[in-house]
XYZ file of C-alpha atoms in Angstrom:
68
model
C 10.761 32.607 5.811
C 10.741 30.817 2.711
C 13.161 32.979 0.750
C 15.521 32.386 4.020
C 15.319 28.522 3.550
C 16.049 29.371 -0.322
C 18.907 31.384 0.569
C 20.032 28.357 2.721
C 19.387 25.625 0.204
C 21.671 27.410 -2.642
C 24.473 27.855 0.031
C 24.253 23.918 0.695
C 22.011 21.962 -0.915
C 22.323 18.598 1.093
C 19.976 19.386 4.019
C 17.439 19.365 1.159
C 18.716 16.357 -0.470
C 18.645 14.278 3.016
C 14.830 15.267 3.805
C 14.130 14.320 0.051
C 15.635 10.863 1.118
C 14.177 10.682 3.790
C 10.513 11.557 2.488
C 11.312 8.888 0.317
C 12.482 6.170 2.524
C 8.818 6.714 4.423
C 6.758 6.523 1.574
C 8.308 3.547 0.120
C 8.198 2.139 3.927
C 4.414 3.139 4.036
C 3.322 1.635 1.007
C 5.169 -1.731 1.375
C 3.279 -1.579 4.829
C -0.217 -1.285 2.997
C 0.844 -3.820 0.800
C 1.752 -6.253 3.035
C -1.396 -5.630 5.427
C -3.930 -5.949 2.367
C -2.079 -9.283 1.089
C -2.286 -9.945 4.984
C -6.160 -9.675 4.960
C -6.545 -10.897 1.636
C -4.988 -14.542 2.169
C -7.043 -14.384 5.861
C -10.154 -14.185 4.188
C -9.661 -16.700 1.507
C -8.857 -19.076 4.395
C -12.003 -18.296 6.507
C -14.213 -18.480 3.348
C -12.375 -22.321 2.819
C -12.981 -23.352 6.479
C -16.675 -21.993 6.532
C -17.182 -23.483 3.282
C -18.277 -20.545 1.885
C -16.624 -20.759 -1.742
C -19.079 -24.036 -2.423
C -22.381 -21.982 -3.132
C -20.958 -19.616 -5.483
C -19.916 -22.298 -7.670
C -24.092 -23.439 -7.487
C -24.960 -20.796 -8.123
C -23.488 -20.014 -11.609
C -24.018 -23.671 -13.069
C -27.663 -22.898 -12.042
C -27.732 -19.821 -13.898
C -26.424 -21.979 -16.904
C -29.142 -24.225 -16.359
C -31.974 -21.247 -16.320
């Protein structure tokens, strides 16, 4: 089978090229996705840590470790 496909590809080798694009096009589109989703949870947690107030005790806690 796979020696028929390389028969094929050196006959014409833009069916190859366009699934190269292509595989291309949905990784770029797949990792722009992740991208965007982890900036997506990253800013979402920085704002519930500033509404619960959260970011205050860390803070403390290292100027007591300065005091110790």
């Amino acid at each position: 089978m796979s020696s028929l496909f390389l028969a094929l590809v050196r006959e014409n080798p833009w069916p190859g090229i366009a699934v190269a694009a292509l595989n291309l096009m949905v990784a770029l589109s797949l990792v722009g996705v992740s991208l965007l989703l982890g900036l997506t949870i990253s800013v979402l947690a920085c704002v519930h840590a500033l509404a619960d107030g959260e970011a205050a005790p860390v803070r403390h806690a290292a100027s007591r470790r300065s005091l110790a």
